[in-house]
Structure formats: structure tokens, C-alpha cells
Amino acid sequence: MADPAQLNVGVLISGSGSNLQALIDRMEDGSVPARIALVISNQPNAFGLERARRAGIPACVIHHRDFADRESFEQAMIIALEEAGVELVCLAGFMRVLTPCFIRAFHGRLLNIHPALLPAFPGLHVQQRAIEAGVRFSGATVHFVTEEVDAGPIVAQAVVPILENDTSETLAARILKQEHRIYPLAVALYAQKRLRIEGQRVRILNPTENPAACLIAPNPPAA
Ligand code: GRF
């Protein structure tokens, strides 16, 4: 039986769905007080659909190619999400840019995960671009979605070093591991009503902070 006190989450995917899996796992073990009411994939062969099926979560395909334009595609998703009683929508590897129509329908209730430390490296191919830019750190960002792509208020970030011999694949894999930690964390904070959007900033109520936290790359010699 669904617990009416739990937040109803909808997850939009296009592919592997490893972030979806991380959300499923942390909801199952009780660390995220929410439930996934619906998974939507715009790709019929997305492996994430299989993950939803295995977890007994309702899932459907809404294929963008079946619609005349982006608005009608998004309208179909809005209807499905509303019918499922979804309160928060999580984009998890969803590879379609959303129009203001969808974004306004879920204003303040729409999260995305991006494999870079925003506002650096918005857009695509971000691991390769971070390597080529020579930065020592990259990471992952969970943010609220606004009409400007990859520019909404930031909820959570994880930092990973870029290693000497990294390729975009090895860096992406290292970042993905951290994505699986911060997406559930962000959804838990949302579900606990601990996030307050103030302009571009997200305030966290009752934060646990470590003022001594610091990362240096390359590693300094041990003292
Ligand atoms: C992740 O790197 C996410 O940040 C990006 O797309 C990838 C999705 O991976 N938006 P998965 O489908 O969750 O495994």
C-alpha cells in the first residue's frame, strides 16, 4: 500500500537509468522518504524501463517521435505525471530539452542531474570538455530546472578529481558513482521540505556542514 505521507516522485529517463536505480535503492532502504509513482522513458528500449519493472514501479514509454511537436509530447507527459499524482519530477538522463510549457507546469518541483560542476560546463560532452579545459576537478550537480538549460538553483554537488590519464569514459564513470549519492540526497532533502529556493540560491534547513572540508589536486605530499 502506498503511504500517503510519502512524496510521490516521477522519474524521466532515456537510457540506462543508473540514477533511477540509485533512487529506487535509497527509497527501498528508507533513506529517501519518497516513492516513485511513475517512470517515463522517451526511448522504448531504455534499460531503465527494465529496472522499473524489476522494482514493481509503473513505467511507460512516451515516444517523442509519436507527436507532431514538442508541446504535444510534453503535454502527454504532464497528463501521465498528474494522473499518477506526481509531486516532484526528477530528470535522470532524460535526453530531451524541455520547453517552458513543461518547466512551468512543474515550477519548483523539477530536478535534474548534470555530470559537471555547474555553472561550469553546461550542455553536452562535459567530461571531455572538462579534461580539455585542464581543470583539476569536475563532478556532478543536482539543480532545479529553469528555462535556461543547466542554469537553475543548485541543490547538491559532488567533486571528483580529474586524473592524469583520465579519458571521458573513466571520468564519466567516476562522476556517475557520485551522482548516485547526491541525487538521492537531494530528493531526500526535498521530501523532508528542507529546501527553500531564494533567487538563484537554494537554502538548506538544518544543514550538516563541515567547514574544514577541502580537496587539493594533485595530492600534496603527506606532512
Ligand atoms: C548521467 O551522467 C546524468 O548526469 C546525465 O545522463 C547520465 C544518465 O545516466 N544527465 P543514467 O541513465 O542515470 O545511468
mmCIF file of C-alpha atoms and ligand atoms in Angstrom:
data_model
loop_
_atom_site.group_PDB
_atom_site.id
_atom_site.type_symbol
_atom_site.label_atom_id
_atom_site.label_comp_id
_atom_site.label_asym_id
_atom_site.label_seq_id
_atom_site.Cartn_x
_atom_site.Cartn_y
_atom_site.Cartn_z
ATOM 1 C CA MET A 1 0.000 0.000 0.000
ATOM 2 C CA ALA A 2 1.285 3.473 -0.884
ATOM 3 C CA ASP A 3 1.998 5.609 2.165
ATOM 4 C CA PRO A 4 0.032 8.873 1.678
ATOM 5 C CA ALA A 5 2.631 10.701 3.799
ATOM 6 C CA GLN A 6 5.359 9.900 1.291
ATOM 7 C CA LEU A 7 6.337 12.201 -1.531
ATOM 8 C CA ASN A 8 5.273 10.930 -4.979
ATOM 9 C CA VAL A 9 8.152 11.169 -7.420
ATOM 10 C CA GLY A 10 8.116 10.832 -11.211
ATOM 11 C CA VAL A 11 11.367 9.965 -12.988
ATOM 12 C CA LEU A 12 12.060 10.764 -16.645
ATOM 13 C CA ILE A 13 14.713 8.690 -18.373
ATOM 14 C CA SER A 14 16.112 7.978 -21.824
ATOM 15 C CA GLY A 15 18.712 5.288 -21.215
ATOM 16 C CA SER A 16 20.494 3.120 -18.680
ATOM 17 C CA GLY A 17 18.719 4.537 -15.650
ATOM 18 C CA SER A 18 21.506 4.018 -13.129
ATOM 19 C CA ASN A 19 20.409 7.196 -11.334
ATOM 20 C CA LEU A 20 16.862 5.843 -11.325
ATOM 21 C CA GLN A 21 18.285 2.686 -9.722
ATOM 22 C CA ALA A 22 20.067 4.729 -7.050
ATOM 23 C CA LEU A 23 16.775 6.463 -6.214
ATOM 24 C CA ILE A 24 14.925 3.125 -6.103
ATOM 25 C CA ASP A 25 17.583 1.620 -3.805
ATOM 26 C CA ARG A 26 17.654 4.529 -1.361
ATOM 27 C CA MET A 27 13.861 4.661 -1.236
ATOM 28 C CA GLU A 28 13.744 0.929 -0.576
ATOM 29 C CA ASP A 29 16.247 1.151 2.287
ATOM 30 C CA GLY A 30 14.331 4.065 3.790
ATOM 31 C CA SER A 31 16.989 6.768 3.395
ATOM 32 C CA VAL A 32 14.785 8.754 0.984
ATOM 33 C CA PRO A 33 11.252 9.236 2.355
ATOM 34 C CA ALA A 34 9.547 9.089 -1.029
ATOM 35 C CA ARG A 35 8.183 6.630 -3.556
ATOM 36 C CA ILE A 36 8.403 6.534 -7.325
ATOM 37 C CA ALA A 37 4.873 6.742 -8.699
ATOM 38 C CA LEU A 38 5.814 6.674 -12.387
ATOM 39 C CA VAL A 39 8.823 6.271 -14.675
ATOM 40 C CA ILE A 40 8.534 7.720 -18.170
ATOM 41 C CA SER A 41 11.000 6.951 -20.942
ATOM 42 C CA ASN A 42 11.011 8.689 -24.303
ATOM 43 C CA GLN A 43 13.077 5.759 -25.628
ATOM 44 C CA PRO A 44 11.277 2.409 -25.971
ATOM 45 C CA ASN A 45 14.450 0.375 -25.414
ATOM 46 C CA ALA A 46 15.813 2.245 -22.386
ATOM 47 C CA PHE A 47 17.234 -0.220 -19.847
ATOM 48 C CA GLY A 48 15.779 1.949 -17.083
ATOM 49 C CA LEU A 49 12.336 0.582 -18.018
ATOM 50 C CA GLU A 50 13.558 -2.880 -17.041
ATOM 51 C CA ARG A 51 14.860 -1.518 -13.735
ATOM 52 C CA ALA A 52 11.398 -0.051 -13.009
ATOM 53 C CA ARG A 53 9.713 -3.313 -13.936
ATOM 54 C CA ARG A 54 12.000 -5.301 -11.620
ATOM 55 C CA ALA A 55 11.182 -2.916 -8.778
ATOM 56 C CA GLY A 56 7.447 -3.149 -9.456
ATOM 57 C CA ILE A 57 7.213 0.531 -10.372
ATOM 58 C CA PRO A 58 4.708 1.716 -13.014
ATOM 59 C CA ALA A 59 6.549 2.706 -16.170
ATOM 60 C CA CYS A 60 5.539 3.842 -19.624
ATOM 61 C CA VAL A 61 7.038 4.918 -22.922
ATOM 62 C CA ILE A 62 6.053 8.280 -24.315
ATOM 63 C CA HIS A 63 7.992 8.413 -27.525
ATOM 64 C CA HIS A 64 8.692 11.925 -28.769
ATOM 65 C CA ARG A 65 8.545 10.702 -32.376
ATOM 66 C CA ASP A 66 4.863 9.846 -31.928
ATOM 67 C CA PHE A 67 3.979 13.513 -31.539
ATOM 68 C CA ALA A 68 3.704 16.334 -34.053
ATOM 69 C CA ASP A 69 5.620 18.815 -31.899
ATOM 70 C CA ARG A 70 7.427 19.189 -28.598
ATOM 71 C CA GLU A 71 4.446 20.774 -26.834
ATOM 72 C CA SER A 72 2.109 17.849 -27.509
ATOM 73 C CA PHE A 73 4.831 15.370 -26.465
ATOM 74 C CA GLU A 74 5.290 17.269 -23.217
ATOM 75 C CA GLN A 75 1.545 17.613 -22.695
ATOM 76 C CA ALA A 76 1.245 13.813 -22.814
ATOM 77 C CA MET A 77 3.950 13.541 -20.150
ATOM 78 C CA ILE A 78 2.283 16.195 -17.972
ATOM 79 C CA ILE A 79 -1.027 14.321 -18.113
ATOM 80 C CA ALA A 80 0.617 10.984 -17.226
ATOM 81 C CA LEU A 81 2.532 12.541 -14.320
ATOM 82 C CA GLU A 82 -0.536 14.329 -12.978
ATOM 83 C CA GLU A 83 -2.660 11.185 -13.244
ATOM 84 C CA ALA A 84 -0.016 9.351 -11.207
ATOM 85 C CA GLY A 85 -0.191 12.062 -8.544
ATOM 86 C CA VAL A 86 3.436 13.063 -9.045
ATOM 87 C CA GLU A 87 4.610 15.929 -6.842
ATOM 88 C CA LEU A 88 8.306 16.049 -7.765
ATOM 89 C CA VAL A 89 9.787 15.221 -11.184
ATOM 90 C CA CYS A 90 13.388 14.008 -11.460
ATOM 91 C CA LEU A 91 15.160 14.110 -14.797
ATOM 92 C CA ALA A 92 17.622 11.232 -14.765
ATOM 93 C CA GLY A 93 19.481 11.013 -18.037
ATOM 94 C CA PHE A 94 16.469 12.360 -19.927
ATOM 95 C CA MET A 95 17.901 13.444 -23.267
ATOM 96 C CA ARG A 96 15.251 15.910 -24.490
ATOM 97 C CA VAL A 97 15.406 19.625 -23.841
ATOM 98 C CA LEU A 98 12.129 20.646 -22.204
ATOM 99 C CA THR A 99 10.135 23.681 -23.292
ATOM 100 C CA PRO A 100 8.770 26.335 -20.915
ATOM 101 C CA CYS A 101 5.402 24.554 -21.158
ATOM 102 C CA PHE A 102 6.681 21.551 -19.161
ATOM 103 C CA ILE A 103 9.041 23.540 -16.962
ATOM 104 C CA ARG A 104 6.257 25.915 -15.841
ATOM 105 C CA ALA A 105 3.914 23.001 -15.108
ATOM 106 C CA PHE A 106 6.434 21.724 -12.529
ATOM 107 C CA HIS A 107 7.943 25.001 -11.383
ATOM 108 C CA GLY A 108 9.986 24.432 -8.214
ATOM 109 C CA ARG A 109 9.184 20.700 -8.446
ATOM 110 C CA LEU A 110 11.607 19.669 -11.197
ATOM 111 C CA LEU A 111 15.152 18.440 -10.561
ATOM 112 C CA ASN A 112 17.942 17.463 -12.932
ATOM 113 C CA ILE A 113 21.338 15.857 -12.506
ATOM 114 C CA HIS A 114 24.250 17.054 -14.590
ATOM 115 C CA PRO A 115 27.716 15.435 -14.797
ATOM 116 C CA ALA A 116 29.776 18.580 -14.163
ATOM 117 C CA LEU A 117 30.207 21.250 -11.540
ATOM 118 C CA LEU A 118 27.710 23.822 -12.759
ATOM 119 C CA PRO A 119 27.794 26.636 -13.686
ATOM 120 C CA ALA A 120 30.972 25.333 -15.351
ATOM 121 C CA PHE A 121 30.397 23.048 -18.331
ATOM 122 C CA PRO A 122 26.682 23.164 -19.056
ATOM 123 C CA GLY A 123 25.438 21.278 -22.120
ATOM 124 C CA LEU A 124 26.816 18.118 -23.704
ATOM 125 C CA HIS A 125 30.152 16.219 -23.789
ATOM 126 C CA VAL A 126 31.029 17.824 -20.492
ATOM 127 C CA GLN A 127 33.553 15.236 -19.292
ATOM 128 C CA GLN A 128 35.647 15.650 -22.442
ATOM 129 C CA ARG A 129 35.342 19.418 -22.240
ATOM 130 C CA ALA A 130 36.462 19.434 -18.585
ATOM 131 C CA ILE A 131 39.527 17.319 -19.453
ATOM 132 C CA GLU A 132 40.414 19.569 -22.386
ATOM 133 C CA ALA A 133 39.992 22.701 -20.264
ATOM 134 C CA GLY A 134 42.641 21.339 -17.880
ATOM 135 C CA VAL A 135 40.600 21.774 -14.705
ATOM 136 C CA ARG A 136 41.729 19.602 -11.769
ATOM 137 C CA PHE A 137 38.224 18.850 -10.537
ATOM 138 C CA SER A 138 34.887 18.079 -12.040
ATOM 139 C CA GLY A 139 31.854 16.442 -10.511
ATOM 140 C CA ALA A 140 28.109 16.341 -10.501
ATOM 141 C CA THR A 141 25.319 18.806 -9.770
ATOM 142 C CA VAL A 142 21.680 18.374 -8.817
ATOM 143 C CA HIS A 143 19.712 21.513 -9.600
ATOM 144 C CA PHE A 144 16.204 22.797 -10.026
ATOM 145 C CA VAL A 145 15.289 23.140 -13.672
ATOM 146 C CA THR A 146 14.568 26.593 -15.032
ATOM 147 C CA GLU A 147 14.024 27.741 -18.587
ATOM 148 C CA GLU A 148 17.729 28.303 -19.182
ATOM 149 C CA VAL A 149 19.400 24.909 -19.740
ATOM 150 C CA ASP A 150 21.595 23.682 -16.829
ATOM 151 C CA ALA A 151 21.316 27.026 -15.048
ATOM 152 C CA GLY A 152 18.750 26.554 -12.251
ATOM 153 C CA PRO A 153 19.341 26.859 -8.493
ATOM 154 C CA ILE A 154 21.829 24.259 -7.225
ATOM 155 C CA VAL A 155 20.778 21.776 -4.543
ATOM 156 C CA ALA A 156 23.789 19.466 -4.201
ATOM 157 C CA GLN A 157 27.205 18.913 -5.745
ATOM 158 C CA ALA A 158 29.923 16.272 -5.552
ATOM 159 C CA VAL A 159 33.507 16.904 -6.563
ATOM 160 C CA VAL A 160 35.839 14.362 -8.163
ATOM 161 C CA PRO A 161 39.450 14.879 -9.260
ATOM 162 C CA ILE A 162 40.446 14.651 -12.897
ATOM 163 C CA LEU A 163 43.352 12.215 -13.026
ATOM 164 C CA GLU A 164 46.389 12.409 -15.280
ATOM 165 C CA ASN A 165 45.303 9.575 -17.580
ATOM 166 C CA ASP A 166 41.569 10.150 -17.498
ATOM 167 C CA THR A 167 39.511 9.674 -20.631
ATOM 168 C CA SER A 168 35.979 10.995 -20.886
ATOM 169 C CA GLU A 169 34.824 7.423 -20.105
ATOM 170 C CA THR A 170 36.892 6.948 -16.932
ATOM 171 C CA LEU A 171 35.952 10.411 -15.708
ATOM 172 C CA ALA A 172 32.256 9.831 -16.502
ATOM 173 C CA ALA A 173 32.320 6.584 -14.508
ATOM 174 C CA ARG A 174 33.918 8.309 -11.501
ATOM 175 C CA ILE A 175 31.363 11.115 -11.658
ATOM 176 C CA LEU A 176 28.447 8.690 -12.068
ATOM 177 C CA LYS A 177 29.300 6.979 -8.766
ATOM 178 C CA GLN A 178 28.910 10.299 -7.010
ATOM 179 C CA GLU A 179 25.714 11.102 -8.931
ATOM 180 C CA HIS A 180 24.271 8.017 -7.295
ATOM 181 C CA ARG A 181 24.986 9.561 -3.893
ATOM 182 C CA ILE A 182 23.842 13.134 -4.423
ATOM 183 C CA TYR A 183 20.601 12.545 -6.349
ATOM 184 C CA PRO A 184 19.035 10.537 -3.510
ATOM 185 C CA LEU A 185 20.411 13.101 -1.051
ATOM 186 C CA ALA A 186 18.746 15.973 -2.948
ATOM 187 C CA VAL A 187 15.431 14.118 -3.224
ATOM 188 C CA ALA A 188 15.552 13.301 0.500
ATOM 189 C CA LEU A 189 16.092 16.981 1.347
ATOM 190 C CA TYR A 190 13.180 17.923 -0.915
ATOM 191 C CA ALA A 191 10.948 15.247 0.604
ATOM 192 C CA GLN A 192 11.845 16.473 4.090
ATOM 193 C CA LYS A 193 10.832 20.015 2.990
ATOM 194 C CA ARG A 194 14.312 21.269 3.810
ATOM 195 C CA LEU A 195 14.930 23.147 0.548
ATOM 196 C CA ARG A 196 13.962 26.769 0.069
ATOM 197 C CA ILE A 197 14.645 28.473 -3.252
ATOM 198 C CA GLU A 198 15.757 32.083 -2.789
ATOM 199 C CA GLY A 199 16.535 33.516 -6.210
ATOM 200 C CA GLN A 200 19.492 31.572 -7.587
ATOM 201 C CA ARG A 201 20.276 30.069 -4.185
ATOM 202 C CA VAL A 202 18.802 27.027 -2.521
ATOM 203 C CA ARG A 203 18.761 27.348 1.261
ATOM 204 C CA ILE A 204 19.012 24.077 3.198
ATOM 205 C CA LEU A 205 17.231 23.970 6.521
ATOM 206 C CA ASN A 206 19.207 22.264 9.328
ATOM 207 C CA PRO A 207 22.284 21.552 7.194
ATOM 208 C CA THR A 208 25.143 19.294 8.247
ATOM 209 C CA GLU A 209 28.253 21.219 7.254
ATOM 210 C CA ASN A 210 31.980 20.654 7.518
ATOM 211 C CA PRO A 211 33.867 23.954 7.375
ATOM 212 C CA ALA A 212 37.191 22.080 7.196
ATOM 213 C CA ALA A 213 36.264 20.177 4.037
ATOM 214 C CA CYS A 214 38.892 20.706 1.353
ATOM 215 C CA LEU A 215 40.213 18.870 -1.691
ATOM 216 C CA ILE A 216 43.547 19.513 -3.372
ATOM 217 C CA ALA A 217 44.696 18.013 -6.650
ATOM 218 C CA PRO A 218 47.328 16.857 -7.322
ATOM 219 C CA ASN A 219 47.664 15.417 -3.838
ATOM 220 C CA PRO A 220 50.132 17.426 -1.730
ATOM 221 C CA PRO A 221 52.908 15.347 -0.096
ATOM 222 C CA ALA A 222 51.914 13.903 3.269
ATOM 223 C CA ALA A 223 53.046 16.216 6.099
HETATM 224 C C1 GRF B 1 24.207 10.869 -16.073
HETATM 225 O O1 GRF B 1 25.586 11.109 -16.242
HETATM 226 C C2 GRF B 1 23.470 12.158 -15.862
HETATM 227 O O2 GRF B 1 24.201 13.111 -15.142
HETATM 228 C C3 GRF B 1 23.254 12.638 -17.269
HETATM 229 O O3 GRF B 1 22.977 11.476 -18.005
HETATM 230 C C4 GRF B 1 23.570 10.341 -17.357
HETATM 231 C C5 GRF B 1 22.463 9.379 -17.087
HETATM 232 O O4 GRF B 1 22.906 8.148 -16.630
HETATM 233 N N1 GRF B 1 22.229 13.654 -17.308
HETATM 234 P P1 GRF B 1 21.854 7.055 -16.133
HETATM 235 O O5 GRF B 1 20.842 6.849 -17.267
HETATM 236 O O6 GRF B 1 21.209 7.552 -14.881
HETATM 237 O O7 GRF B 1 22.676 5.819 -15.901
#
